[in-house]
Coordinates of C-alpha atoms and ligand atoms in Angstrom, one line a residue:
M1310 CA 10.2 -3.4 -11.9
P1311 CA 13.7 -3.9 -10.5
A1312 CA 14.3 -7.0 -8.3
D1313 CA 14.2 -6.5 -4.5
K1314 CA 17.4 -5.1 -3.0
P1315 CA 19.7 -7.8 -1.8
P1316 CA 20.3 -7.9 2.0
V1317 CA 23.1 -5.5 3.0
P1318 CA 25.9 -7.1 4.9
V1319 CA 26.2 -5.5 8.3
V1320 CA 29.6 -6.0 9.9
R1321 CA 29.4 -6.1 13.7
P1322 CA 32.5 -6.9 15.6
R1323 CA 32.0 -9.8 17.9
T1324 CA 34.6 -10.4 20.4
D1325 CA 32.8 -12.9 22.6
D1326 CA 33.9 -16.0 20.8
G1327 CA 37.0 -16.0 23.0
Q1328 CA 39.3 -15.7 20.0
G1329 CA 38.9 -12.0 19.0
A1330 CA 37.3 -12.9 15.6
V1331 CA 35.2 -10.4 13.7
V1332 CA 32.0 -11.9 12.2
A1333 CA 29.9 -10.4 9.4
E1334 CA 26.2 -10.9 9.9
R1335 CA 23.5 -10.4 7.3
K1336 CA 20.5 -8.2 8.3
E1337 CA 17.3 -8.6 6.3
Q1338 CA 16.3 -5.2 4.7
K1339 CA 12.5 -4.8 5.0
T1340 CA 10.8 -2.5 2.4
E1341 CA 7.1 -1.8 3.0
P1342 CA 4.9 -1.7 -0.1
P1343 CA 3.8 1.9 -0.8
P1344 CA 0.5 3.1 0.6
M1345 CA -2.3 2.9 -2.0
F1346 CA -5.3 5.1 -2.7
Q1347 CA -8.7 4.5 -4.2
V1348 CA -9.9 7.0 -6.8
I1349 CA -13.6 7.4 -6.4
L1350 CA -16.3 9.0 -8.5
L1351 CA -19.4 10.5 -6.8
N1352 CA -22.9 10.5 -8.2
D1353 CA -24.8 13.7 -9.1
D1354 CA -28.0 14.4 -10.9
Y1355 CA -26.5 16.4 -13.8
T1356 CA -23.4 14.8 -15.3
P1357 CA -24.4 12.7 -18.4
M1358 CA -23.9 9.0 -18.1
E1359 CA -22.0 9.0 -21.4
F1360 CA -19.5 11.5 -19.9
V1361 CA -18.8 9.3 -16.9
V1362 CA -18.3 6.3 -19.1
M1363 CA -15.9 8.3 -21.3
V1364 CA -14.0 9.4 -18.1
L1365 CA -13.7 5.7 -17.0
Q1366 CA -12.4 4.7 -20.4
E1367 CA -10.0 7.6 -20.9
Y1368 CA -8.5 8.1 -17.5
F1369 CA -8.9 4.6 -15.9
S1370 CA -8.4 2.4 -19.0
R1371 CA -11.7 0.6 -18.7
D1372 CA -13.3 -1.1 -21.6
L1373 CA -16.8 0.1 -22.6
E1374 CA -18.7 -2.7 -20.8
T1375 CA -16.7 -2.4 -17.5
A1376 CA -16.9 1.4 -17.7
T1377 CA -20.7 1.2 -18.1
Q1378 CA -21.0 -1.2 -15.1
I1379 CA -18.9 1.1 -12.9
M1380 CA -21.0 4.1 -14.0
L1381 CA -24.3 2.3 -13.2
K1382 CA -22.9 1.2 -9.8
I1383 CA -22.1 4.9 -9.0
H1384 CA -25.5 6.0 -10.3
H1385 CA -27.2 3.5 -8.0
D1386 CA -25.0 3.5 -4.9
G1387 CA -23.8 7.1 -4.9
R1388 CA -20.1 6.4 -5.3
G1389 CA -17.8 3.8 -6.9
V1390 CA -14.1 3.0 -7.1
C1391 CA -12.5 3.7 -10.5
G1392 CA -9.1 2.3 -9.6
V1393 CA -6.4 1.9 -7.0
Y1394 CA -3.0 3.7 -7.4
S1395 CA 0.0 5.1 -5.5
K1396 CA -0.6 8.5 -4.0
D1397 CA 1.0 10.5 -6.8
V1398 CA -0.8 8.7 -9.6
A1399 CA -4.2 8.8 -7.7
G1400 CA -3.8 12.6 -7.1
T1401 CA -3.0 13.2 -10.8
K1402 CA -6.0 11.2 -11.9
V1403 CA -8.3 13.2 -9.6
E1404 CA -6.9 16.5 -11.0
L1405 CA -7.3 15.3 -14.6
V1406 CA -10.9 14.1 -14.1
L1407 CA -11.9 17.3 -12.3
A1408 CA -10.3 19.4 -15.1
A1409 CA -12.2 17.4 -17.8
A1410 CA -15.4 17.8 -15.9
R1411 CA -15.0 21.5 -15.5
R1412 CA -14.1 21.9 -19.2
G1413 CA -17.3 20.0 -20.1
G1414 CA -19.3 22.1 -17.7
H1415 CA -20.3 19.1 -15.5
P1416 CA -20.4 19.0 -11.7
L1417 CA -18.8 15.6 -11.5
Q1418 CA -16.8 15.0 -8.3
C1419 CA -13.8 12.8 -8.0
I1420 CA -11.9 12.1 -4.7
M1421 CA -9.2 9.8 -3.4
E1422 CA -9.2 7.7 -0.2
S1423 CA -6.7 5.6 1.5
A1424 CA -7.2 2.0 0.3
Ligands
LIG119 N1 -26.7 10.3 -12.1 C1 -26.2 10.7 -13.4 C2 -27.4 10.8 -14.3 O1 -28.4 10.2 -14.1 C3 -25.1 9.8 -14.0 C4 -23.9 9.8 -13.2 C5 -23.2 8.6 -12.9 C6 -23.3 11.0 -12.7 C7 -22.0 8.6 -12.2 C8 -22.1 11.0 -12.0 O2 -20.3 9.7 -11.0 C9 -21.5 9.7 -11.7 N2 -27.2 11.5 -15.5

């Protein structure tokens, strides 16, 4: 990641010092962090547990143990967070997971929500 942008000098003429001088002031440049999105898998009765674990490993870089824990959490609670990403990355992951599910003939649902 590149370092934060340095403050941009803003030159504002100030003539109230009684001597007609021009003074350069520095104005802090505030950059907000990008909005983040949770990618969430929903439970269903038909998608095999092994397929969900594979999805968590392949698309969310989870190791086998973590993927299994997340899958079981979804199975018991109805939904679970796979990861948190910028809007573009989250949207791409949702599309890739849904495409993989359709290819495998599974009804697995994947959504994104504002974090
Ligand atoms: N409930 C599914 C089953 O018993 C497993 C499952 C887990 C499905 C997580 C979807 O997002 C899911 N085969």
